[in-house]
XYZ file of C-alpha atoms in Angstrom:
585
model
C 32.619 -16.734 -8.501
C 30.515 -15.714 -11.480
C 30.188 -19.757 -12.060
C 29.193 -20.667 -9.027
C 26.141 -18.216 -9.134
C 24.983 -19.622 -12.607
C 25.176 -23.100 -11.854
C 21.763 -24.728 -10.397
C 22.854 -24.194 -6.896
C 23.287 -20.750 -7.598
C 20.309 -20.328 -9.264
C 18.580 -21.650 -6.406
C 20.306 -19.419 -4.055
C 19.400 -16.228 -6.018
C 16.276 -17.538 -6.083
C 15.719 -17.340 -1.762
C 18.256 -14.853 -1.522
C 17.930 -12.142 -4.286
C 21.614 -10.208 -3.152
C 22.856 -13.074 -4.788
C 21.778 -11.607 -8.045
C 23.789 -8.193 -8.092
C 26.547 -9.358 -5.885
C 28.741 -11.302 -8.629
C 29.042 -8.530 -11.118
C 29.393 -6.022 -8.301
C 32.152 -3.450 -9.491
C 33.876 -0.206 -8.203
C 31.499 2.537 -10.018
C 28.521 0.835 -7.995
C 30.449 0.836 -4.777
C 30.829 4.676 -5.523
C 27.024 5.120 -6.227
C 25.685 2.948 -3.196
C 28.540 5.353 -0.473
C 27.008 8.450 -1.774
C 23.456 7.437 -1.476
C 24.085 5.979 2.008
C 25.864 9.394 3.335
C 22.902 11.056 2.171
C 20.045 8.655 3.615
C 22.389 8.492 6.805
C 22.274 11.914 6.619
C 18.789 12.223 6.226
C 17.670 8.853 8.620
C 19.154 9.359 11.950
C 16.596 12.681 12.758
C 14.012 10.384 11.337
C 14.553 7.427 13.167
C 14.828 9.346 16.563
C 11.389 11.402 15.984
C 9.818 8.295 14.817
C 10.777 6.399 17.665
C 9.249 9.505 19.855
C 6.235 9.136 17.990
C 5.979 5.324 19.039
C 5.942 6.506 22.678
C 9.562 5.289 22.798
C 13.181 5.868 23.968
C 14.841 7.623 21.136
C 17.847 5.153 21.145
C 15.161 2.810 19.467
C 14.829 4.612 16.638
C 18.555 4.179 15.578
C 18.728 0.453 16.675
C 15.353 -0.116 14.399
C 17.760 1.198 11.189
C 20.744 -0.831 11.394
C 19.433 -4.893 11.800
C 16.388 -4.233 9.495
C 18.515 -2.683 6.815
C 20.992 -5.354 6.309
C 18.432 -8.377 6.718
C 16.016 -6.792 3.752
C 19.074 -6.064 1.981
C 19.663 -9.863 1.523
C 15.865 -10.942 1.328
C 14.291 -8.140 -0.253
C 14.253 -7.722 -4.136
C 14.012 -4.350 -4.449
C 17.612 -2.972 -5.421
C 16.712 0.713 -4.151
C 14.061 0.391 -1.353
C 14.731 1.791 2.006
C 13.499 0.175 4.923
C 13.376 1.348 8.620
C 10.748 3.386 11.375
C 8.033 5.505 9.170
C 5.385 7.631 10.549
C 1.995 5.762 9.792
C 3.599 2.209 11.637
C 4.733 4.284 14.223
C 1.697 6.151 14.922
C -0.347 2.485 14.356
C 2.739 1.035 16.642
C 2.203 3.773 20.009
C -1.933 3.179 19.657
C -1.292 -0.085 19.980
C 1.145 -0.428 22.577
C -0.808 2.165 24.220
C -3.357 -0.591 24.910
C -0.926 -2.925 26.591
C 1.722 -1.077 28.653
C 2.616 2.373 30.563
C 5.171 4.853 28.432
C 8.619 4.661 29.517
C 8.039 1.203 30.908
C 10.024 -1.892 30.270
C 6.809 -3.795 29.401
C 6.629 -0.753 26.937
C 9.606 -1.498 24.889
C 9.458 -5.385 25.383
C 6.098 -5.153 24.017
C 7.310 -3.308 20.987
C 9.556 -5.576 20.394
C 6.931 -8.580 20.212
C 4.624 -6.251 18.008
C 8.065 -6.166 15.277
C 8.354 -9.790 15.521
C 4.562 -11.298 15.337
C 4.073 -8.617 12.189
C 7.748 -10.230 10.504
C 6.695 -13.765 11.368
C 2.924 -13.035 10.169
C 4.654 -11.681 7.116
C 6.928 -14.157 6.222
C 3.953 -16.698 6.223
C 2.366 -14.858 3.678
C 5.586 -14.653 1.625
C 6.357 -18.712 2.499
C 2.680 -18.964 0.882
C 2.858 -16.945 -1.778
C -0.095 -14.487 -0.939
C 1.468 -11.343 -1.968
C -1.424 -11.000 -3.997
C -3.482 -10.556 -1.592
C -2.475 -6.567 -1.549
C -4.227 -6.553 -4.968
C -7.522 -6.311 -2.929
C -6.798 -3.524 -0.843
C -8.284 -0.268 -2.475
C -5.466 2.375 -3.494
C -7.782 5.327 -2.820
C -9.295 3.933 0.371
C -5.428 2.846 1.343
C -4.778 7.413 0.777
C -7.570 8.282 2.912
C -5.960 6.081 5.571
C -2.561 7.375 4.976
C -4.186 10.945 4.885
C -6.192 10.927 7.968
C -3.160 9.153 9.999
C -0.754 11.734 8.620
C -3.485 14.831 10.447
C -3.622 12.672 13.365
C 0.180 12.438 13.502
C 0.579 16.417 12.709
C -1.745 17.281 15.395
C -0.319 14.523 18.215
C 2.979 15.605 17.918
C 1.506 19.909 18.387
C 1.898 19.015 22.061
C 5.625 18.837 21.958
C 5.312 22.286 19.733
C 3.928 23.856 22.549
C 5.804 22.401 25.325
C 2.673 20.981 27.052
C 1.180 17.335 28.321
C -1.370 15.679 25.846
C -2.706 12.584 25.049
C -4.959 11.320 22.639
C -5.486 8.538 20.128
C -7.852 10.168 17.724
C -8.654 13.749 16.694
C -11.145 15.090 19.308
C -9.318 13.194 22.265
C -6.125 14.736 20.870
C -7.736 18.771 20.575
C -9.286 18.369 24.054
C -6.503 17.310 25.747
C -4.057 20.227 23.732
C -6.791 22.764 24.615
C -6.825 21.823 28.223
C -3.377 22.240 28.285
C -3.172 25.075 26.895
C -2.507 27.154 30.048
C 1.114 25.368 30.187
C 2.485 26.770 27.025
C 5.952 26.767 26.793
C 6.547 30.040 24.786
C 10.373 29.257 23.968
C 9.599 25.468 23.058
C 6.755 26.807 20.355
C 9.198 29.359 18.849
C 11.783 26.823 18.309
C 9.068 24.766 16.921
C 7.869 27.021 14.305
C 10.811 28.216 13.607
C 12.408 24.647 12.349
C 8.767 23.950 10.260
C 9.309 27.012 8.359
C 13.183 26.601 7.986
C 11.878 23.241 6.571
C 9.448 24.391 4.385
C 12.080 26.851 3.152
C 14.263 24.516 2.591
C 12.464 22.551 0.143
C 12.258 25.822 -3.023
C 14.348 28.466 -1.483
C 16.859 26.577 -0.622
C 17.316 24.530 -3.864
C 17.304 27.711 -5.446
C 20.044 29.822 -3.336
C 22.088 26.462 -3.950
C 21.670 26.447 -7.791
C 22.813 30.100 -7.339
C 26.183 28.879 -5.824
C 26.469 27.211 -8.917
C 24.986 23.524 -7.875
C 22.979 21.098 -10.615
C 19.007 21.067 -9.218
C 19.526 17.594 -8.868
C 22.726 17.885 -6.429
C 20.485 21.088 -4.675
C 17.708 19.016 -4.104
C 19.482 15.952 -2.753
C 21.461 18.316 -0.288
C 18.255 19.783 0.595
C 17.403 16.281 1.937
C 19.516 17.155 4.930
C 17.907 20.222 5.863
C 16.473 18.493 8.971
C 19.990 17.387 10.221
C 20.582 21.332 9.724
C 17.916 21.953 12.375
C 19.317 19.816 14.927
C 22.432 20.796 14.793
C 21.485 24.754 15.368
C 18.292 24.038 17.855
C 20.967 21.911 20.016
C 23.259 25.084 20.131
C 20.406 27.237 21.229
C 19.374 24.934 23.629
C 22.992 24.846 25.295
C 23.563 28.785 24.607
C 20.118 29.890 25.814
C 19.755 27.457 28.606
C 16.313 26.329 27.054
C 16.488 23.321 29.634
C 16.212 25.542 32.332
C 12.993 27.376 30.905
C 10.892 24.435 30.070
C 11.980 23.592 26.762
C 11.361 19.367 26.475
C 14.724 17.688 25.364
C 15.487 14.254 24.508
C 17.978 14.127 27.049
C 20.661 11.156 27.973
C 20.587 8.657 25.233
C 22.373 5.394 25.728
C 25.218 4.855 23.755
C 26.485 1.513 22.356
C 24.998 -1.166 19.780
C 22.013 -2.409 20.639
C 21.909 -6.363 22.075
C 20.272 -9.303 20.105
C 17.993 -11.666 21.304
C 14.521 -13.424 21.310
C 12.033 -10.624 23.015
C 10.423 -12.182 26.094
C 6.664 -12.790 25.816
C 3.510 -14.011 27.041
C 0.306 -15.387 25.493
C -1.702 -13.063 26.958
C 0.226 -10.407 25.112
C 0.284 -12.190 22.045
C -3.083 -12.378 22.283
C -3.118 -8.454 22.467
C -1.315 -7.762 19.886
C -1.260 -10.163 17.050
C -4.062 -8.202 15.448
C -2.362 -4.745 15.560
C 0.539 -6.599 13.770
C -1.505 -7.789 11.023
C -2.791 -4.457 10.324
C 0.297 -3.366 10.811
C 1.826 -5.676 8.409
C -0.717 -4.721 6.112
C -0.223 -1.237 5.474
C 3.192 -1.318 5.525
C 3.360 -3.810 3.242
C 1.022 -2.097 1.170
C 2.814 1.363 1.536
C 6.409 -0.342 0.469
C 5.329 -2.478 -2.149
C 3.692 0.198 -4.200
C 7.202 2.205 -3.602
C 9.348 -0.174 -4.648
C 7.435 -1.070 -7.948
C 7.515 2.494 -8.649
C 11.213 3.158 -8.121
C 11.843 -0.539 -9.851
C 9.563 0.428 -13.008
C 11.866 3.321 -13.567
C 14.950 1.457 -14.331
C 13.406 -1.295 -15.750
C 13.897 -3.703 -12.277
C 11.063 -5.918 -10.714
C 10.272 -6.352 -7.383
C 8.535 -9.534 -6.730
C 5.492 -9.335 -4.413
C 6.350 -12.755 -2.792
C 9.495 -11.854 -2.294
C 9.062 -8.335 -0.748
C 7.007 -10.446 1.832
C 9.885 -12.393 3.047
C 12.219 -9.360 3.215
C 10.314 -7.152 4.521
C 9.547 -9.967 7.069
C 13.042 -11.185 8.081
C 13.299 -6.916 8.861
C 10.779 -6.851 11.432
C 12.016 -9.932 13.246
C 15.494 -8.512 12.700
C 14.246 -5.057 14.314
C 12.500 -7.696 17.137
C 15.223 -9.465 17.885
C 17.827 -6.006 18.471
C 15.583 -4.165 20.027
C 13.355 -2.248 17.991
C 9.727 -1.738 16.513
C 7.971 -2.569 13.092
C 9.383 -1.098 10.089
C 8.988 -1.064 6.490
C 9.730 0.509 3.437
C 9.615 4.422 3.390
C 8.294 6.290 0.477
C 10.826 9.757 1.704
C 13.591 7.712 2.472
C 13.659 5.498 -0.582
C 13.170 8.608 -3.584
C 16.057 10.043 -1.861
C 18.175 6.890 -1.873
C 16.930 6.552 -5.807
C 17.589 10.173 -6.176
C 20.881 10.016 -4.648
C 22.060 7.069 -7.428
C 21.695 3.782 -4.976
C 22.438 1.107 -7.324
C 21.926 -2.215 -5.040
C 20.750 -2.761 -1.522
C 24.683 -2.641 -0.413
C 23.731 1.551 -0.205
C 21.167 0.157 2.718
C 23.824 -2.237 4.513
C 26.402 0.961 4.441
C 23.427 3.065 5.575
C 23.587 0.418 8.308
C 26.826 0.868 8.951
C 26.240 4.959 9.463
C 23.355 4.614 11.879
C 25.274 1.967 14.277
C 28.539 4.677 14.169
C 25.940 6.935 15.046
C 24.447 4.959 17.631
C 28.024 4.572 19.296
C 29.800 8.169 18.720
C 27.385 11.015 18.441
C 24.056 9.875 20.814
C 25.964 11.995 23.976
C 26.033 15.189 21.856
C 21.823 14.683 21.012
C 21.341 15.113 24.990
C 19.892 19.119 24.306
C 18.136 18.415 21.017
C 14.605 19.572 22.093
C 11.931 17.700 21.340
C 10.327 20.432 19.447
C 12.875 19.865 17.001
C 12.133 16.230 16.353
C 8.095 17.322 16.356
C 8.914 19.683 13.646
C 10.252 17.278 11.731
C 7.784 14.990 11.553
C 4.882 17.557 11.156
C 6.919 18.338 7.643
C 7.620 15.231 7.062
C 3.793 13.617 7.130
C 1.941 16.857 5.227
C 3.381 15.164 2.298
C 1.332 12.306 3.438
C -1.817 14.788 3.467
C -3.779 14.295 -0.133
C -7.697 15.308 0.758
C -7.571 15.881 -3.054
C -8.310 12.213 -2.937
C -12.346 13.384 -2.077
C -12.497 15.963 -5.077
C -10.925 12.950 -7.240
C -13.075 9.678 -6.542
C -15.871 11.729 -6.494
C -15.767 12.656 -10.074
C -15.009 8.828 -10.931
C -16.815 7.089 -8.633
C -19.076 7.821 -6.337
C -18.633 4.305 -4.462
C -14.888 4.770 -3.953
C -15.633 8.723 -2.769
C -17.902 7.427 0.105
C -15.558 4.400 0.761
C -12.746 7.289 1.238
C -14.224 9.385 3.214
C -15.688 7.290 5.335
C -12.377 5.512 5.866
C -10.499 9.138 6.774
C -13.886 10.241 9.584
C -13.469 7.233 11.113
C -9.734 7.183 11.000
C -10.051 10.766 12.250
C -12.913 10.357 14.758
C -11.860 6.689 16.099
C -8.041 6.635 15.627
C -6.051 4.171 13.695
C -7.113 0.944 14.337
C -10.696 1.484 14.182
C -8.973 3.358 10.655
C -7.410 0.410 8.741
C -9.727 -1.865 9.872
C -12.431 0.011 7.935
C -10.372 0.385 5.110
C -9.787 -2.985 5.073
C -13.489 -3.798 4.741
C -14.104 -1.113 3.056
C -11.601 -2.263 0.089
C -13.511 -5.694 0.197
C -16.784 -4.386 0.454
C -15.877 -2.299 -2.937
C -14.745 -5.460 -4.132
C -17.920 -7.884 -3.395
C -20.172 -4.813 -4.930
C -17.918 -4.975 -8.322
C -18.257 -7.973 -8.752
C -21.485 -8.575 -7.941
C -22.902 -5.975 -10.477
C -20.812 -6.674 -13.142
C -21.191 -4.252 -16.417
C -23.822 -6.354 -18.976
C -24.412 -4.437 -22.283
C -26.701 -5.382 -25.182
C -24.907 -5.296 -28.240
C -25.914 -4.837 -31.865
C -24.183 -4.861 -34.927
C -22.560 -1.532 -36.439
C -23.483 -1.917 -40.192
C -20.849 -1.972 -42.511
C -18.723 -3.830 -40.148
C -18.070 -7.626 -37.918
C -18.262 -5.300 -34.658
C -21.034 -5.107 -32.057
C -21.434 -2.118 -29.810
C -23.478 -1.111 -26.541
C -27.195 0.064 -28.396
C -26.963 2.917 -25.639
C -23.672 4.411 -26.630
C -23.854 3.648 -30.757
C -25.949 3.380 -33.888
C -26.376 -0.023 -34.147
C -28.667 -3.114 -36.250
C -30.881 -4.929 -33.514
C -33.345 -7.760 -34.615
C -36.281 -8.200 -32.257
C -35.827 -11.727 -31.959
C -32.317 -11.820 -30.783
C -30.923 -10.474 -27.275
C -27.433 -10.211 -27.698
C -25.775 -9.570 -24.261
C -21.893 -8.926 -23.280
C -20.643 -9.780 -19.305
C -17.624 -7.968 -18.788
C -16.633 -10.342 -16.050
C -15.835 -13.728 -15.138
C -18.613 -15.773 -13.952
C -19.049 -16.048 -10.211
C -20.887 -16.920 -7.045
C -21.099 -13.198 -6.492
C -22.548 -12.114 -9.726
C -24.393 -14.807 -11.192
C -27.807 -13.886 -9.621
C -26.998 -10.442 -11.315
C -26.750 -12.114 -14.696
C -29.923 -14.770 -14.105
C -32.399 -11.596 -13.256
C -31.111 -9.046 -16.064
C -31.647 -11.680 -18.827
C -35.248 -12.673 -17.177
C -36.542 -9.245 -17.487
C -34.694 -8.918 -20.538
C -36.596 -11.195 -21.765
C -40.015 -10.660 -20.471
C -40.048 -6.796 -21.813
C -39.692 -7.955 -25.137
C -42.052 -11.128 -25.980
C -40.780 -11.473 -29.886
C -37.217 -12.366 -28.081
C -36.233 -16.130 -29.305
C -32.651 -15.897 -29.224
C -30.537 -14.768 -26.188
C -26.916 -14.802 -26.947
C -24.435 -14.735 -23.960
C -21.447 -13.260 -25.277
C -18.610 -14.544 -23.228
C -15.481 -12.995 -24.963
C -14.827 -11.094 -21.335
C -15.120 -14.254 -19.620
C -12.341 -15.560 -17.843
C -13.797 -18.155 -15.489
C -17.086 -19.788 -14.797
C -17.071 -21.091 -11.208
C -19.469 -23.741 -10.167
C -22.462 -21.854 -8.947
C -22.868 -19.624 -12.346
C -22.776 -23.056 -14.301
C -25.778 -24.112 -12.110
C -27.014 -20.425 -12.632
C -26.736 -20.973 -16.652
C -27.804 -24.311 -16.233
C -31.315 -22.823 -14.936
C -31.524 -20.117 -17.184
C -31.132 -22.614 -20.286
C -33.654 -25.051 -18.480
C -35.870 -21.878 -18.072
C -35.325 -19.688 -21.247
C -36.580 -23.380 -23.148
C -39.566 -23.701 -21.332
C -40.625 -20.606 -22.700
C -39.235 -21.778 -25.909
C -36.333 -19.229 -26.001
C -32.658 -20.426 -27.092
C -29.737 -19.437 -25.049
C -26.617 -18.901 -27.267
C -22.744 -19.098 -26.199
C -20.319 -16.948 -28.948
C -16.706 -16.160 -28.437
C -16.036 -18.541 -25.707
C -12.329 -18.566 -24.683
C -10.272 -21.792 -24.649
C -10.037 -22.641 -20.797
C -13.769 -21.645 -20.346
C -15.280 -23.818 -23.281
C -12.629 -26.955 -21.431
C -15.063 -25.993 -18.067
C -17.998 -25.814 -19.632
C -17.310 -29.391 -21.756
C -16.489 -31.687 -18.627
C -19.423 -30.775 -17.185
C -21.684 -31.307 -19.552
C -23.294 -28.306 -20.126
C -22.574 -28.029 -23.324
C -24.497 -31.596 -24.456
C -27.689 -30.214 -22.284
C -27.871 -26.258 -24.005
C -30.922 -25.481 -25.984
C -29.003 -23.379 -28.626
C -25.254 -23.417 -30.097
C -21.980 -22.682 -29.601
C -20.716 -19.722 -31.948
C -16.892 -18.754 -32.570
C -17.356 -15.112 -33.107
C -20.670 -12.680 -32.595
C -21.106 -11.792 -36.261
C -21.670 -15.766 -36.903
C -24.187 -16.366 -34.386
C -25.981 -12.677 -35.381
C -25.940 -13.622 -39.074
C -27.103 -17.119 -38.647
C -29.775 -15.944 -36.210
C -31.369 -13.003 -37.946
C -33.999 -14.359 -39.847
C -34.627 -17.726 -37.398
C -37.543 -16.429 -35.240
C -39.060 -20.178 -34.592
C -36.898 -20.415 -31.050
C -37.048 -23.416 -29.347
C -39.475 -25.980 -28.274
C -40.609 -25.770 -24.880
């Protein structure tokens, strides 16, 4: 079998279908690994996937049928060994305020509509992959991606409060959300808050004292930890005995009530153009920050054991998930960062832990959904509250604010509107904001004048060091390619340069930073030569890079410039130093 894989068709194969890279030398002590780690995500998933589901305004049957297709299709597609796909809050939360738009709760449409949202964000995603633009999540701003994730996770703590409480509330940002809770208010379900606080501080507990009352028994801190992980599981199982012992139906307290048992059924959701038309935008974003969200997962976990995860290739599996969790009756998905440490944590060696994890969720899905009938929904709340906090991080203000004061505004404006104008309103900010940070980079590129530290061939910022200038020579560095965006930049700094310093006859354009020169900062240096000549100033190229020079040769630039061509700064510096004749105009 091992031959087949390393001949050229194999090759191939591995190449569209990365399983095909672990599966040959699969062996017994991996098989042992990947059970353990799936008994423990299991373990961990099947609370998660019904509160998620909740939090998507759906049936909680959903949750479990979105974590058994999705698994086993990014197993085969995806290319990270360790990543755990399935329902996470931010999607969900984007997923219900988008749905919200197009259907009633507990309606048909509802569902069928969820459905379409999972497969127009897998097919939008496998385009991307098909095309190869998984760099495209290199322009989305990390920091401006946390506020997002920050601000959803309050909005998600504070819409889920309602079922804390016991009482109706709707909302899809934060002041919609508080006025509805505090008009509610009067319907308080004492019992169903209880229960509710009580599982978000067992929770919290569980997470330092009970690791250490388990080391105490004698358990490693990594074994604690990863038993810990089940803690949730823990509260159902006790909150569903109180509900049946107390009769908490009886007084008020929400439950999830009759869940259907039984696989859920393939097939191609039905749809309309009018709804794709509503929500082929929310799948983008969608798409988007999930992508964004599992990618920079699974390079983590991959980066400790040496793996890679290829960006392309994530597209595609994360893709053929969501039109896996489409087609069987579920709602977007994608890689979550909870889910996926714990899977590491647990010792997952390949992606068969996610197929067996699979495996557990559709046993669940046929055996044990009669027995969740009195799980109140308090319980599931509770969970989730815990579960997004972690999501939390205003530290992200106090951060970018000492580094940059563009990236602290871009964050917090992306987290008031999140906040004040709910999610959509949220990533599409961030969105722009990341490209807005991205236009204003490299339009103001960092330009130093350079002299030369005596003693030495280096040349150094004259701001930051003690350095040899000559008054006839402006020696400027760009520490960036050469674009559309920034060329103007470059054009007005060397004109006033220039005119505050008449004895100027020399400006050198150091270009070792220079990657690229597109066509409009050729034409740029093209007038600045044509200029700088007229006033019978030379303009100077040193430490032009291979590619750039090629560029700058076919076009003829080089044949029209008024000064030279240097290999290194010190040459052009040495050989310019005492010439203070300039050029002809």
């Amino acid at each position: 079998m091992n031959e087949v894989f390393k001949s050229g068709s194999g090759r191939l194969l591995s190449r569209f279908l990365p399983a095909a890279r672990w599966l040959p030398n699969y062996s017994l002590a991996a098989l042992s690994k990947d059970s353990l780690a799936a008994v423990i995500v299991t373990i961990m998933l099947i609370p998660q996937s019904l509160a998620y589901a909740l939090l998507a305004g759906l049936p909680a049957e959903v949750g479990l049928y979105a974590s058994i297709a999705p698994l086993v299709a990014y197993a085969l597609f995806g290319s990270s060994r360790t990543l755990s796909v399935g329902p996470v809050a931010v999607a969900s939360l984007m997923s219900a305020a988008a749905l919200g738009q197009v259907a009633a709760q507990s309606s048909a449409d509802y569902l069928l509509a969820a459905m379409l949202l999972a497969t127009l964000s897998g097919l939008f995603l496998l385009l991307l992959g098909v095309l190869r633009l998984g760099f495209l999540a290199n322009f989305l701003s990390h920091p401006v991606i946390s506020g997002f994730i920050t601000a959803s996770g309050v909005l998600i703590a504070f819409s889920q409060l309602k079922h804390l409480m016991g009482i109706s509330a709707q909302g899809d940002n934060l002041p919609e959300l508080l006025h509805s809770m505090f008009t509610g208010l009067g319907n308080l379900n004492l019992y169903s808050l209880l229960l509710g606080v009580g599982v978000v501080l067992f929770l919290f507990w569980s997470r330092s004292g009970a690791v250490r009352l388990l080391q105490r028994l004698s358990l490693s801190q990594n074994s604690a930890a990863l038993l810990v992980k089940a803690a949730p599981v823990v509260g159902v199982i006790i909150t569903i005995f109180l509900a049946v012992g107390l009769n908490l139906e009886d007084k008020g307290v929400q439950l999830v009530g009759a869940i259907p048992s039984g696989l859920p059924s393939f097939g191609w959701p039905s749809f309309s153009l009018a709804l794709i038309e509503q929500l082929w935008i929310p799948a983008i974003m969608i798409s988007i920050i999930g992508y964004v969200e599992s990618i920079s997962v699974g390079k983590t976990l991959a980066a400790k054991r040496r793996q890679k995860v290829d960006m392309n290739q994530e597209l595609i599996g994360l893709g053929t998930a969501n039109l896996a969790a489409g087609f069987s009756g579920g709602f977007p998905v994608t890689g979550g960062f909870s889910r996926s440490v714990v899977n590491f944590d647990a010792g997952a060696e390949t992606q068969l832990a996610s197929v067996l994890t699979a495996i557990g969720i559709a046993l669940a899905a046929m055996f044990l959904t009669p027995y969740l009938y009195y799980l109140p929904k308090a319980t599931l709340a509770a969970t989730i509250i815990v579960a997004v906090l972690s999501l939390v991080d205003f530290s992200i203000l106090r951060k970018t604010w000492r580094f940059s004061s563009a990236d602290f505004f871009a964050v917090l404006v992306t987290i008031v509107i999140t906040l004040l104008f709910g999610v959509e309103a949220g990533v599409s900010c961030g969105v722009g904001a990341s490209v807005v940070l991205f236009l204003y980079r490299t339009s103001k590129p960092h330009i130093a004048e350079v002299g030369l530290v005596e003693g030495t061939e280096h040349f150094r910022n004259i701001k930051r060091h003690k350095v040899l200038t000559v008054p006839q020579i402006l020696a400027i560095r760009v520490d960036e390619s050469l674009m559309f965006s920034n060329a103007a930049f470059l054009e007005e700094r060397i004109y006033a340069d220039v005119a505050a310093n008449p004895a100027i006859r020399h400006v050198i354009l150091i270009c070792s930073a220079v990657n690229e020169i597109d066509w409009s900062a050729l034409e740029t240096l093209e007038s600045v030569n044509l200029q700088l000549a007229e006033s019978g100033v030379c303009l100077h190229l040193s430490e032009v890079k291979g590619p750039v020079m090629d560029s700058l040769e076919r076009s003829g630039f080089l044949k029209e410039i008024s000064g030279k061509i240097f290999f290194t700064q010190y040459q052009a510096f040495t050989e310019l130093r005492d010439n203070s004749s300039g050029c002809s105009g």
